[in-house]
JSON list of C-alpha atoms in Angstrom, two decimals:
[
{"chain": "A", "resi": 1, "resn": "MET", "atom": "CA", "xyz": [31.57, -9.23, 10.02]},
{"chain": "A", "resi": 2, "resn": "ASP", "atom": "CA", "xyz": [30.64, -7.54, 13.27]},
{"chain": "A", "resi": 3, "resn": "GLN", "atom": "CA", "xyz": [26.90, -8.09, 13.59]},
{"chain": "A", "resi": 4, "resn": "ALA", "atom": "CA", "xyz": [26.65, -5.19, 16.06]},
{"chain": "A", "resi": 5, "resn": "VAL", "atom": "CA", "xyz": [27.50, -2.75, 13.26]},
{"chain": "A", "resi": 6, "resn": "ASP", "atom": "CA", "xyz": [24.69, -1.70, 10.92]},
{"chain": "A", "resi": 7, "resn": "GLN", "atom": "CA", "xyz": [25.49, -3.22, 7.51]},
{"chain": "A", "resi": 8, "resn": "THR", "atom": "CA", "xyz": [23.35, -0.82, 5.44]},
{"chain": "A", "resi": 9, "resn": "LEU", "atom": "CA", "xyz": [24.11, 2.52, 3.82]},
{"chain": "A", "resi": 10, "resn": "SER", "atom": "CA", "xyz": [22.03, 5.60, 4.58]},
{"chain": "A", "resi": 11, "resn": "THR", "atom": "CA", "xyz": [19.54, 6.41, 1.84]},
{"chain": "A", "resi": 12, "resn": "ARG", "atom": "CA", "xyz": [17.32, 9.28, 0.74]},
{"chain": "A", "resi": 13, "resn": "PRO", "atom": "CA", "xyz": [14.54, 9.52, -1.86]},
{"chain": "A", "resi": 14, "resn": "CYS", "atom": "CA", "xyz": [15.51, 10.74, -5.32]},
{"chain": "A", "resi": 15, "resn": "ASP", "atom": "CA", "xyz": [14.05, 14.21, -6.02]},
{"chain": "A", "resi": 16, "resn": "SER", "atom": "CA", "xyz": [13.04, 13.09, -9.50]},
{"chain": "A", "resi": 17, "resn": "CYS", "atom": "CA", "xyz": [11.65, 9.53, -9.25]},
{"chain": "A", "resi": 18, "resn": "GLY", "atom": "CA", "xyz": [11.26, 8.99, -5.48]},
{"chain": "A", "resi": 19, "resn": "VAL", "atom": "CA", "xyz": [13.24, 5.72, -5.37]},
{"chain": "A", "resi": 20, "resn": "GLN", "atom": "CA", "xyz": [15.54, 5.31, -2.35]},
{"chain": "A", "resi": 21, "resn": "THR", "atom": "CA", "xyz": [19.19, 5.86, -3.29]},
{"chain": "A", "resi": 22, "resn": "TYR", "atom": "CA", "xyz": [22.46, 6.09, -1.36]},
{"chain": "A", "resi": 23, "resn": "GLU", "atom": "CA", "xyz": [22.51, 9.50, 0.35]},
{"chain": "A", "resi": 24, "resn": "ALA", "atom": "CA", "xyz": [25.85, 10.54, -1.19]},
{"chain": "A", "resi": 25, "resn": "ASN", "atom": "CA", "xyz": [25.05, 9.50, -4.78]},
{"chain": "A", "resi": 26, "resn": "LEU", "atom": "CA", "xyz": [25.51, 12.31, -7.28]},
{"chain": "A", "resi": 27, "resn": "GLU", "atom": "CA", "xyz": [23.37, 10.36, -9.76]},
{"chain": "A", "resi": 28, "resn": "CYS", "atom": "CA", "xyz": [20.21, 8.35, -9.09]},
{"chain": "A", "resi": 29, "resn": "HIS", "atom": "CA", "xyz": [20.78, 4.68, -9.92]},
{"chain": "A", "resi": 30, "resn": "ASN", "atom": "CA", "xyz": [17.17, 4.39, -11.12]},
{"chain": "A", "resi": 31, "resn": "CYS", "atom": "CA", "xyz": [16.36, 7.46, -13.26]},
{"chain": "A", "resi": 32, "resn": "LYS", "atom": "CA", "xyz": [19.90, 8.88, -13.73]},
{"chain": "A", "resi": 33, "resn": "HIS", "atom": "CA", "xyz": [18.91, 12.31, -12.32]},
{"chain": "A", "resi": 34, "resn": "LYS", "atom": "CA", "xyz": [22.11, 14.20, -11.39]},
{"chain": "A", "resi": 35, "resn": "TRP", "atom": "CA", "xyz": [23.00, 16.64, -8.61]},
{"chain": "A", "resi": 36, "resn": "GLU", "atom": "CA", "xyz": [26.00, 18.92, -8.28]},
{"chain": "A", "resi": 37, "resn": "ALA", "atom": "CA", "xyz": [28.51, 18.06, -5.55]},
{"chain": "A", "resi": 38, "resn": "CYS", "atom": "CA", "xyz": [28.88, 20.33, -2.54]},
{"chain": "A", "resi": 39, "resn": "ALA", "atom": "CA", "xyz": [32.26, 22.10, -2.60]},
{"chain": "A", "resi": 40, "resn": "VAL", "atom": "CA", "xyz": [32.67, 21.43, 1.13]},
{"chain": "A", "resi": 41, "resn": "SER", "atom": "CA", "xyz": [31.38, 17.89, 1.72]},
{"chain": "A", "resi": 42, "resn": "GLY", "atom": "CA", "xyz": [31.12, 16.29, -1.71]},
{"chain": "A", "resi": 43, "resn": "TYR", "atom": "CA", "xyz": [27.50, 15.37, -0.98]},
{"chain": "A", "resi": 44, "resn": "PRO", "atom": "CA", "xyz": [24.77, 16.16, -3.52]},
{"chain": "A", "resi": 45, "resn": "THR", "atom": "CA", "xyz": [23.23, 19.63, -3.31]},
{"chain": "A", "resi": 46, "resn": "MET", "atom": "CA", "xyz": [19.44, 19.40, -3.16]},
{"chain": "A", "resi": 47, "resn": "GLU", "atom": "CA", "xyz": [17.55, 22.43, -4.48]},
{"chain": "A", "resi": 48, "resn": "HIS", "atom": "CA", "xyz": [16.09, 23.34, -1.06]},
{"chain": "A", "resi": 49, "resn": "GLU", "atom": "CA", "xyz": [19.56, 23.58, 0.56]},
{"chain": "A", "resi": 50, "resn": "LYS", "atom": "CA", "xyz": [21.70, 24.63, -2.41]},
{"chain": "A", "resi": 51, "resn": "LEU", "atom": "CA", "xyz": [23.84, 27.76, -2.35]},
{"chain": "A", "resi": 52, "resn": "VAL", "atom": "CA", "xyz": [25.66, 29.18, -5.38]},
{"chain": "A", "resi": 53, "resn": "THR", "atom": "CA", "xyz": [28.12, 31.95, -4.62]},
{"chain": "A", "resi": 54, "resn": "LYS", "atom": "CA", "xyz": [30.86, 33.75, -6.53]},
{"chain": "A", "resi": 55, "resn": "SER", "atom": "CA", "xyz": [34.42, 33.42, -5.26]},
{"chain": "A", "resi": 56, "resn": "ASN", "atom": "CA", "xyz": [37.34, 34.91, -7.19]},
{"chain": "A", "resi": 57, "resn": "GLY", "atom": "CA", "xyz": [35.26, 34.77, -10.38]},
{"chain": "A", "resi": 58, "resn": "TYR", "atom": "CA", "xyz": [34.10, 31.15, -9.94]},
{"chain": "A", "resi": 59, "resn": "ASP", "atom": "CA", "xyz": [30.60, 29.86, -9.21]},
{"chain": "A", "resi": 60, "resn": "VAL", "atom": "CA", "xyz": [30.92, 27.71, -6.09]},
{"chain": "A", "resi": 61, "resn": "VAL", "atom": "CA", "xyz": [28.07, 25.30, -5.31]},
{"chain": "A", "resi": 62, "resn": "ALA", "atom": "CA", "xyz": [27.57, 24.12, -1.74]},
{"chain": "A", "resi": 63, "resn": "ILE", "atom": "CA", "xyz": [25.04, 22.94, 0.82]},
{"chain": "A", "resi": 64, "resn": "ARG", "atom": "CA", "xyz": [24.19, 26.16, 2.70]},
{"chain": "A", "resi": 65, "resn": "ASP", "atom": "CA", "xyz": [24.79, 24.73, 6.21]},
{"chain": "A", "resi": 66, "resn": "MET", "atom": "CA", "xyz": [28.11, 23.15, 5.18]},
{"chain": "A", "resi": 67, "resn": "TRP", "atom": "CA", "xyz": [29.24, 26.41, 3.53]},
{"chain": "A", "resi": 68, "resn": "ASN", "atom": "CA", "xyz": [28.38, 28.46, 6.61]},
{"chain": "A", "resi": 69, "resn": "THR", "atom": "CA", "xyz": [30.15, 26.05, 8.96]},
{"chain": "A", "resi": 70, "resn": "TRP", "atom": "CA", "xyz": [33.29, 26.08, 6.77]},
{"chain": "A", "resi": 71, "resn": "VAL", "atom": "CA", "xyz": [33.35, 29.87, 6.34]},
{"chain": "A", "resi": 72, "resn": "ASP", "atom": "CA", "xyz": [32.63, 30.54, 10.03]},
{"chain": "A", "resi": 73, "resn": "THR", "atom": "CA", "xyz": [35.60, 28.31, 10.91]},
{"chain": "A", "resi": 74, "resn": "PHE", "atom": "CA", "xyz": [38.16, 29.16, 8.22]},
{"chain": "A", "resi": 75, "resn": "ARG", "atom": "CA", "xyz": [36.99, 32.56, 6.86]},
{"chain": "A", "resi": 76, "resn": "GLU", "atom": "CA", "xyz": [37.85, 31.49, 3.29]},
{"chain": "A", "resi": 77, "resn": "CYS", "atom": "CA", "xyz": [36.31, 29.77, 0.28]},
{"chain": "A", "resi": 78, "resn": "PRO", "atom": "CA", "xyz": [36.98, 26.00, 0.33]},
{"chain": "A", "resi": 79, "resn": "VAL", "atom": "CA", "xyz": [37.60, 26.02, -3.45]},
{"chain": "A", "resi": 80, "resn": "THR", "atom": "CA", "xyz": [39.60, 29.18, -4.17]},
{"chain": "A", "resi": 81, "resn": "GLY", "atom": "CA", "xyz": [41.01, 30.04, -0.75]},
{"chain": "A", "resi": 82, "resn": "GLY", "atom": "CA", "xyz": [39.78, 33.60, -1.25]},
{"chain": "A", "resi": 83, "resn": "PRO", "atom": "CA", "xyz": [37.88, 35.61, 1.35]},
{"chain": "A", "resi": 84, "resn": "ALA", "atom": "CA", "xyz": [34.31, 34.41, 1.93]},
{"chain": "A", "resi": 85, "resn": "SER", "atom": "CA", "xyz": [31.38, 35.16, 4.18]},
{"chain": "A", "resi": 86, "resn": "ALA", "atom": "CA", "xyz": [28.49, 33.14, 5.56]},
{"chain": "A", "resi": 87, "resn": "LYS", "atom": "CA", "xyz": [25.20, 33.20, 3.62]},
{"chain": "A", "resi": 88, "resn": "TYR", "atom": "CA", "xyz": [22.16, 33.00, 5.90]}
]
C-alpha cells in the first residue's frame, strides 16, 4: 500500500447516537438509525440539509446544495428527467 495515501474513510457523527460512522452510510452501524439517500449523490440526507420536492408526481429527496447544483447545470430532475428549478 502507498503510505502517502490516507488509509481511513471519512466519518461523521450519527444524528441519533453520536457514534462516528462512515460519511456515506445510509444506516448507522451502531444504532441502526436510517437516512434516505440523496437522489443526486447517493449520500444520506441529514434533516438540516434535506429537500423534498415533487417532480412528475414523485417525491424526490435530495441534499439541497446537490439538488441546486444539478438543476442549475442540467435544468431537469435527476430522477424523472422532468423540468425542475433550484430551491434556495
